[in-house]
């Protein structure tokens, strides 16, 4: 009996040390995801992706680690406010990494480099700052996305391989949208003319984007195709884009993104084509990438997310004078992203 009593304090001490070691092994990870705008449905899908991935990591953790996605940013697109939010995150020292969708490249470079200097892992998603010290970019290849917009138009909605005409791009000054504009121009055949006033700059305003589309069509009624480098103009209130499509039935409209409002317009024959992105995956992959960096692992500099090509091919779709015979019936063609050569082959077969 005496022997057992003498051992008891040793057991208690050992158990206490074990408990401390277990507590030290358990870690709470918080990763901040900073979009351009928290009110934009695209970025709300990013939030869903990062939150779900954080929950999955928590549920699957062998060491009972807890993972949190802190989704924070300006309500409306504002570069100054976005930088201030990131600076506060750096100064507070309460997050283990930051994913940033860059609004302004110059100020984005500066705040990213500040995070790196503070020893905080930082990456970009959706919109990149390649000249900064960010560790990785998660998202779409934006030049390829722009090229896909042009390819869809030329392979599906022009009468002949030599057709030319006027075009315009609805856009803003975000780095990723500028790259999409570049892709459109690079992939359009020689002879296509971009009208004066293109690209536009609608910022975060769906209403302004719609109004700019109207202004371009009033000034250049012979525009063959309107490209939208983001889906914002189609989210203008009061079904404004539908009224625009009825007012200008001969212009082809092809846009980035496949958010629910855009899919509804496509189903109604009020948009000709969409090239969708995967914002949910951007959120999830951002969390995974930041976790690897926080644990000292190497990551790919470019973590790609897919594109989805969706073209309207049912009768009744407005086709401009460049279009040839009506496409076959059958509703929409929904294609996963594929090389341009493969998409061209599919287009010819259809």
Tab-separated table of C-alpha atoms in Angstrom:
chain	number	residue	atom	x	y	z
A	1	UNK	CA	0.000	0.000	0.000
A	2	UNK	CA	2.795	2.400	0.933
A	3	UNK	CA	4.551	1.709	-2.342
A	4	UNK	CA	1.449	2.602	-4.347
A	5	UNK	CA	0.947	5.839	-2.443
A	6	UNK	CA	4.541	6.861	-3.103
A	7	UNK	CA	4.127	6.310	-6.846
A	8	UNK	CA	0.963	8.384	-7.116
A	9	UNK	CA	2.670	11.816	-7.292
A	10	UNK	CA	4.924	10.579	-10.107
A	11	UNK	CA	1.919	9.364	-12.065
A	12	UNK	CA	0.154	12.672	-11.576
A	13	UNK	CA	3.196	14.601	-12.788
A	14	UNK	CA	3.561	12.341	-15.842
A	15	UNK	CA	-0.097	12.761	-16.754
A	16	UNK	CA	0.197	16.522	-16.352
A	17	UNK	CA	3.171	16.648	-18.703
A	18	UNK	CA	1.348	14.488	-21.222
A	19	UNK	CA	-1.638	16.801	-21.078
A	20	UNK	CA	0.598	19.824	-21.669
A	21	UNK	CA	2.272	18.159	-24.628
A	22	UNK	CA	-1.127	17.339	-26.160
A	23	UNK	CA	-2.253	20.923	-25.681
A	24	UNK	CA	0.915	22.155	-27.362
A	25	UNK	CA	0.415	19.756	-30.254
A	26	UNK	CA	-3.096	21.074	-30.876
A	27	UNK	CA	-3.111	24.247	-32.988
A	28	UNK	CA	-5.694	26.728	-34.144
A	29	UNK	CA	-5.089	27.928	-37.703
A	30	UNK	CA	-6.799	31.083	-38.950
A	31	UNK	CA	-6.416	32.031	-42.600
A	32	UNK	CA	-7.739	35.364	-43.839
A	33	UNK	CA	-9.303	35.498	-47.297
A	34	UNK	CA	-9.604	39.087	-48.509
A	35	UNK	CA	-11.769	39.596	-51.627
A	36	UNK	CA	-12.278	42.726	-53.688
A	37	UNK	CA	-15.850	42.983	-52.405
A	38	UNK	CA	-17.777	40.983	-49.839
A	39	UNK	CA	-21.101	41.890	-51.513
A	40	UNK	CA	-20.142	40.366	-54.878
A	41	UNK	CA	-21.796	36.935	-55.402
A	42	UNK	CA	-18.597	35.651	-57.001
A	43	UNK	CA	-16.635	36.261	-53.816
A	44	UNK	CA	-19.453	34.945	-51.651
A	45	UNK	CA	-18.879	31.646	-53.448
A	46	UNK	CA	-15.164	31.969	-52.614
A	47	UNK	CA	-16.187	32.347	-48.959
A	48	UNK	CA	-18.269	29.167	-49.168
A	49	UNK	CA	-15.281	27.289	-50.572
A	50	UNK	CA	-12.794	28.473	-47.974
A	51	UNK	CA	-15.231	27.907	-45.088
A	52	UNK	CA	-16.113	24.385	-46.197
A	53	UNK	CA	-12.475	23.448	-46.695
A	54	UNK	CA	-11.560	24.793	-43.256
A	55	UNK	CA	-14.360	22.718	-41.729
A	56	UNK	CA	-13.229	19.610	-43.594
A	57	UNK	CA	-9.657	20.073	-42.378
A	58	UNK	CA	-10.895	20.473	-38.815
A	59	UNK	CA	-13.009	17.325	-39.020
A	60	UNK	CA	-10.156	15.324	-40.534
A	61	UNK	CA	-7.413	16.507	-38.206
A	62	UNK	CA	-5.706	13.703	-36.258
A	63	UNK	CA	-4.332	16.184	-33.731
A	64	UNK	CA	-7.636	18.001	-33.154
A	65	UNK	CA	-6.350	21.122	-34.923
A	66	UNK	CA	-8.974	23.777	-35.630
A	67	UNK	CA	-9.017	25.590	-38.971
A	68	UNK	CA	-10.895	28.843	-39.589
A	69	UNK	CA	-11.495	30.872	-42.734
A	70	UNK	CA	-11.684	34.557	-41.832
A	71	UNK	CA	-13.459	36.156	-44.800
A	72	UNK	CA	-13.002	39.908	-44.584
A	73	UNK	CA	-12.771	42.775	-47.051
A	74	UNK	CA	-14.457	45.921	-48.320
A	75	UNK	CA	-18.208	45.654	-48.903
A	76	UNK	CA	-17.790	47.417	-52.240
A	77	UNK	CA	-14.620	47.365	-54.312
A	78	UNK	CA	-12.195	49.875	-52.778
A	79	UNK	CA	-8.428	49.461	-53.101
A	80	UNK	CA	-7.571	51.822	-50.237
A	81	UNK	CA	-9.923	50.070	-47.831
A	82	UNK	CA	-8.679	46.654	-48.924
A	83	UNK	CA	-5.047	47.587	-48.224
A	84	UNK	CA	-6.038	48.990	-44.807
A	85	UNK	CA	-7.771	45.701	-43.941
A	86	UNK	CA	-4.695	43.678	-44.886
A	87	UNK	CA	-2.447	46.037	-42.909
A	88	UNK	CA	-4.631	45.547	-39.828
A	89	UNK	CA	-4.379	41.782	-40.256
A	90	UNK	CA	-0.581	41.989	-40.430
A	91	UNK	CA	-0.314	44.322	-37.429
A	92	UNK	CA	-2.691	42.271	-35.264
A	93	UNK	CA	-0.628	39.122	-35.780
A	94	UNK	CA	-3.651	36.884	-35.237
A	95	UNK	CA	-3.778	35.090	-38.592
A	96	UNK	CA	-1.523	32.370	-39.959
A	97	UNK	CA	-1.745	33.475	-43.596
A	98	UNK	CA	-3.578	35.754	-46.015
A	99	UNK	CA	-5.102	35.191	-49.461
A	100	UNK	CA	-5.729	38.432	-51.350
A	101	UNK	CA	-7.664	39.219	-54.540
A	102	UNK	CA	-5.780	42.283	-55.728
A	103	UNK	CA	-7.755	45.374	-56.752
A	104	UNK	CA	-4.828	47.675	-57.495
A	105	UNK	CA	-1.508	46.127	-58.420
A	106	UNK	CA	0.753	48.933	-57.166
A	107	UNK	CA	-0.740	49.148	-53.678
A	108	UNK	CA	-1.207	45.382	-53.696
A	109	UNK	CA	2.511	44.851	-54.297
A	110	UNK	CA	3.374	47.092	-51.365
A	111	UNK	CA	1.077	45.479	-48.802
A	112	UNK	CA	2.000	41.959	-49.953
A	113	UNK	CA	5.680	42.755	-49.510
A	114	UNK	CA	4.905	44.130	-46.037
A	115	UNK	CA	3.269	40.834	-45.079
A	116	UNK	CA	6.255	38.882	-46.365
A	117	UNK	CA	8.646	41.119	-44.426
A	118	UNK	CA	6.618	40.371	-41.292
A	119	UNK	CA	7.061	36.648	-41.888
A	120	UNK	CA	3.391	36.096	-42.722
A	121	UNK	CA	2.564	33.739	-45.620
A	122	UNK	CA	0.559	35.613	-48.253
A	123	UNK	CA	-0.828	34.488	-51.603
A	124	UNK	CA	-3.127	35.955	-54.223
A	125	UNK	CA	-6.287	34.466	-55.687
A	126	UNK	CA	-8.541	35.503	-58.587
A	127	UNK	CA	-6.447	38.622	-59.276
A	128	UNK	CA	-2.670	38.422	-59.104
A	129	UNK	CA	0.283	40.672	-58.311
A	130	UNK	CA	3.067	38.718	-60.054
A	131	UNK	CA	5.760	41.315	-59.358
A	132	UNK	CA	5.198	41.162	-55.606
A	133	UNK	CA	6.645	38.712	-53.090
A	134	UNK	CA	3.453	36.659	-52.886
A	135	UNK	CA	4.153	32.942	-52.558
A	136	UNK	CA	1.501	31.665	-54.990
A	137	UNK	CA	-1.452	32.619	-57.158
A	138	UNK	CA	-4.642	30.537	-56.980
A	139	UNK	CA	-7.181	30.938	-59.758
A	140	UNK	CA	-7.909	31.173	-63.446
A	141	UNK	CA	-5.312	31.790	-66.133
A	142	UNK	CA	-6.808	35.144	-67.066
A	143	UNK	CA	-5.134	35.534	-70.456
A	144	UNK	CA	-6.404	32.079	-71.431
A	145	UNK	CA	-9.849	33.107	-70.196
A	146	UNK	CA	-9.872	36.130	-72.491
A	147	UNK	CA	-8.720	33.999	-75.395
A	148	UNK	CA	-11.563	31.580	-74.707
A	149	UNK	CA	-14.109	34.414	-74.976
A	150	UNK	CA	-12.745	35.349	-78.395
A	151	UNK	CA	-12.538	31.718	-79.471
A	152	UNK	CA	-16.159	31.066	-78.556
A	153	UNK	CA	-17.277	34.026	-80.640
A	154	UNK	CA	-15.219	33.169	-83.699
A	155	UNK	CA	-15.910	29.434	-83.658
A	156	UNK	CA	-19.664	29.626	-83.000
A	157	UNK	CA	-21.080	32.976	-83.947
A	158	UNK	CA	-19.318	34.186	-87.109
A	159	UNK	CA	-20.325	33.274	-90.632
A	160	UNK	CA	-16.892	32.539	-92.008
A	161	UNK	CA	-13.258	32.293	-90.884
A	162	UNK	CA	-12.584	35.653	-92.544
A	163	UNK	CA	-15.456	37.618	-90.985
A	164	UNK	CA	-14.482	40.921	-89.383
A	165	UNK	CA	-16.264	43.781	-87.687
A	166	UNK	CA	-16.343	45.947	-84.584
A	167	UNK	CA	-16.245	44.815	-80.988
A	168	UNK	CA	-16.174	46.278	-77.491
A	169	UNK	CA	-15.095	45.071	-74.049
A	170	UNK	CA	-16.947	45.851	-70.828
A	171	UNK	CA	-14.328	45.787	-68.081
A	172	UNK	CA	-12.603	47.617	-65.238
A	173	UNK	CA	-9.034	48.324	-64.166
A	174	UNK	CA	-8.436	45.258	-61.950
A	175	UNK	CA	-5.256	43.378	-62.903
A	176	UNK	CA	-7.074	40.155	-63.779
A	177	UNK	CA	-9.570	41.902	-66.062
A	178	UNK	CA	-6.777	43.706	-67.898
A	179	UNK	CA	-5.240	40.298	-68.661
A	180	UNK	CA	-8.589	39.056	-69.997
A	181	UNK	CA	-8.746	42.055	-72.316
A	182	UNK	CA	-5.271	41.128	-73.541
A	183	UNK	CA	-6.405	37.566	-74.227
A	184	UNK	CA	-9.415	38.729	-76.231
A	185	UNK	CA	-7.283	40.970	-78.428
A	186	UNK	CA	-4.608	38.327	-78.948
A	187	UNK	CA	-7.108	35.722	-80.111
A	188	UNK	CA	-9.323	37.816	-82.367
A	189	UNK	CA	-8.419	37.564	-86.031
A	190	UNK	CA	-6.711	40.426	-87.796
A	191	UNK	CA	-9.249	42.924	-89.059
A	192	UNK	CA	-11.423	43.149	-85.967
A	193	UNK	CA	-11.683	46.736	-84.721
A	194	UNK	CA	-12.080	47.677	-81.065
A	195	UNK	CA	-14.255	50.775	-80.856
A	196	UNK	CA	-13.251	53.977	-79.087
A	197	UNK	CA	-14.366	53.920	-75.467
A	198	UNK	CA	-13.471	50.241	-75.101
A	199	UNK	CA	-12.531	48.842	-72.672
A	200	UNK	CA	-14.872	50.493	-70.223
A	201	UNK	CA	-14.331	50.832	-66.480
A	202	UNK	CA	-17.383	49.850	-64.441
A	203	UNK	CA	-15.546	49.263	-61.153
A	204	UNK	CA	-17.785	47.268	-58.825
A	205	UNK	CA	-21.018	48.738	-60.199
A	206	UNK	CA	-23.375	46.443	-62.106
A	207	UNK	CA	-25.546	49.436	-62.998
A	208	UNK	CA	-22.625	51.403	-64.424
A	209	UNK	CA	-21.539	48.381	-66.475
A	210	UNK	CA	-25.008	48.082	-67.976
A	211	UNK	CA	-25.152	51.818	-68.716
A	212	UNK	CA	-21.759	51.642	-70.442
A	213	UNK	CA	-23.035	48.810	-72.640
A	214	UNK	CA	-26.001	50.983	-73.614
A	215	UNK	CA	-23.768	53.967	-74.371
A	216	UNK	CA	-21.498	51.895	-76.608
A	217	UNK	CA	-24.422	50.487	-78.594
A	218	UNK	CA	-25.974	53.921	-79.057
A	219	UNK	CA	-22.667	55.306	-80.330
A	220	UNK	CA	-21.734	52.213	-82.398
A	221	UNK	CA	-24.941	50.386	-83.398
A	222	UNK	CA	-22.970	48.099	-85.735
A	223	UNK	CA	-20.932	46.474	-82.960
A	224	UNK	CA	-20.909	42.749	-83.727
A	225	UNK	CA	-19.987	41.457	-80.279
A	226	UNK	CA	-19.841	42.740	-76.729
A	227	UNK	CA	-17.390	40.908	-74.483
A	228	UNK	CA	-17.783	41.338	-70.744
A	229	UNK	CA	-14.607	40.632	-68.780
A	230	UNK	CA	-16.708	40.065	-65.643
A	231	UNK	CA	-20.354	39.271	-65.007
A	232	UNK	CA	-21.259	42.519	-63.244
A	233	UNK	CA	-23.182	44.298	-66.068
A	234	UNK	CA	-25.589	41.352	-66.265
A	235	UNK	CA	-26.466	41.745	-62.597
A	236	UNK	CA	-27.904	45.251	-63.054
A	237	UNK	CA	-31.229	45.596	-61.183
A	238	UNK	CA	-34.757	45.505	-62.631
A	239	UNK	CA	-33.890	42.892	-65.258
A	240	UNK	CA	-31.994	45.631	-67.102
A	241	UNK	CA	-29.809	43.269	-69.126
A	242	UNK	CA	-32.857	41.423	-70.454
A	243	UNK	CA	-34.285	44.708	-71.697
A	244	UNK	CA	-30.930	45.544	-73.268
A	245	UNK	CA	-30.833	42.199	-75.104
A	246	UNK	CA	-34.325	42.772	-76.495
A	247	UNK	CA	-33.385	46.302	-77.544
A	248	UNK	CA	-30.237	45.105	-79.345
A	249	UNK	CA	-31.089	41.618	-80.647
A	250	UNK	CA	-28.346	41.564	-83.283
A	251	UNK	CA	-25.338	41.965	-81.008
A	252	UNK	CA	-23.631	38.855	-79.672
A	253	UNK	CA	-22.894	39.004	-75.927
A	254	UNK	CA	-20.282	36.734	-74.348
A	255	UNK	CA	-19.264	37.084	-70.725
A	256	UNK	CA	-16.959	35.735	-68.072
A	257	UNK	CA	-18.594	33.829	-65.163
A	258	UNK	CA	-21.618	31.578	-64.854
A	259	UNK	CA	-23.324	32.840	-61.716
A	260	UNK	CA	-27.034	32.031	-61.278
A	261	UNK	CA	-28.258	35.368	-62.670
A	262	UNK	CA	-26.156	34.849	-65.781
A	263	UNK	CA	-27.310	31.261	-66.229
A	264	UNK	CA	-30.903	32.458	-66.083
A	265	UNK	CA	-30.201	35.014	-68.825
A	266	UNK	CA	-28.528	32.302	-70.897
A	267	UNK	CA	-31.518	29.992	-70.459
A	268	UNK	CA	-33.790	32.796	-71.628
A	269	UNK	CA	-31.676	33.366	-74.745
A	270	UNK	CA	-30.563	36.819	-73.571
A	271	UNK	CA	-26.848	36.007	-73.468
A	272	UNK	CA	-25.026	33.987	-76.123
A	273	UNK	CA	-22.184	32.464	-74.183
A	274	UNK	CA	-20.449	32.277	-70.817
A	275	UNK	CA	-17.016	31.144	-69.733
A	276	UNK	CA	-17.379	30.260	-66.088
A	277	UNK	CA	-14.777	30.167	-63.365
A	278	UNK	CA	-14.647	28.146	-60.160
A	279	UNK	CA	-14.750	30.616	-57.235
A	280	UNK	CA	-15.639	27.883	-54.733
A	281	UNK	CA	-12.454	26.031	-55.685
A	282	UNK	CA	-10.434	29.246	-55.396
A	283	UNK	CA	-11.532	29.534	-51.782
A	284	UNK	CA	-10.823	25.890	-50.968
A	285	UNK	CA	-7.434	25.813	-52.701
A	286	UNK	CA	-6.417	29.072	-51.029
A	287	UNK	CA	-6.892	27.456	-47.609
A	288	UNK	CA	-4.925	24.368	-48.664
A	289	UNK	CA	-2.090	26.484	-50.079
A	290	UNK	CA	-1.858	28.703	-46.989
A	291	UNK	CA	-1.803	25.638	-44.739
A	292	UNK	CA	1.153	24.172	-46.628
A	293	UNK	CA	3.010	27.474	-46.409
A	294	UNK	CA	2.304	27.846	-42.691
A	295	UNK	CA	3.746	24.367	-42.128
A	296	UNK	CA	6.890	25.184	-44.095
A	297	UNK	CA	6.028	23.129	-47.183
A	298	UNK	CA	6.701	24.146	-50.770
A	299	UNK	CA	3.781	25.106	-53.010
A	300	UNK	CA	3.280	25.625	-56.730
A	301	UNK	CA	3.572	29.250	-57.778
A	302	UNK	CA	0.436	28.882	-59.930
A	303	UNK	CA	-2.415	26.804	-58.491
A	304	UNK	CA	-4.921	26.620	-61.360
A	305	UNK	CA	-8.688	26.414	-61.208
A	306	UNK	CA	-10.792	25.256	-64.151
A	307	UNK	CA	-12.918	27.092	-66.698
A	308	UNK	CA	-16.326	26.016	-67.978
A	309	UNK	CA	-17.479	26.940	-71.490
A	310	UNK	CA	-21.249	27.273	-71.891
A	311	UNK	CA	-22.727	28.300	-75.253
A	312	UNK	CA	-26.338	28.929	-76.187
A	313	UNK	CA	-27.218	26.883	-79.287
A	314	UNK	CA	-31.022	26.639	-79.240
A	315	UNK	CA	-33.230	28.224	-81.959
A	316	UNK	CA	-34.329	31.743	-81.174
A	317	UNK	CA	-30.973	32.835	-79.815
A	318	UNK	CA	-30.188	36.283	-81.244
A	319	UNK	CA	-27.409	35.982	-83.815
A	320	UNK	CA	-26.012	39.015	-85.580
A	321	UNK	CA	-25.632	39.433	-89.328
A	322	UNK	CA	-22.257	37.698	-89.232
A	323	UNK	CA	-23.833	34.454	-88.094
A	324	UNK	CA	-24.495	31.739	-90.626
A	325	UNK	CA	-27.176	29.091	-90.439
A	326	UNK	CA	-28.999	28.676	-87.153
A	327	UNK	CA	-27.208	26.231	-84.866
A	328	UNK	CA	-28.783	22.866	-84.184
A	329	UNK	CA	-31.442	22.481	-81.546
A	330	UNK	CA	-30.704	21.082	-78.124
A	331	UNK	CA	-30.423	23.952	-75.668
A	332	UNK	CA	-27.016	24.706	-74.274
A	333	UNK	CA	-23.678	23.078	-74.816
A	334	UNK	CA	-21.813	22.836	-71.532
A	335	UNK	CA	-18.160	22.006	-72.005
A	336	UNK	CA	-15.416	21.701	-69.407
A	337	UNK	CA	-12.364	23.760	-70.223
A	338	UNK	CA	-10.295	22.210	-72.988
A	339	UNK	CA	-7.523	23.366	-75.311
A	340	UNK	CA	-8.656	25.715	-78.061
A	341	UNK	CA	-8.032	23.094	-80.745
A	342	UNK	CA	-10.361	20.623	-79.047
A	343	UNK	CA	-13.096	23.206	-78.578
A	344	UNK	CA	-12.838	24.147	-82.243
A	345	UNK	CA	-13.300	20.495	-83.205
A	346	UNK	CA	-16.364	20.214	-80.960
A	347	UNK	CA	-17.774	23.396	-82.461
A	348	UNK	CA	-17.384	22.033	-85.975
A	349	UNK	CA	-19.031	18.755	-85.016
A	350	UNK	CA	-22.003	20.598	-83.523
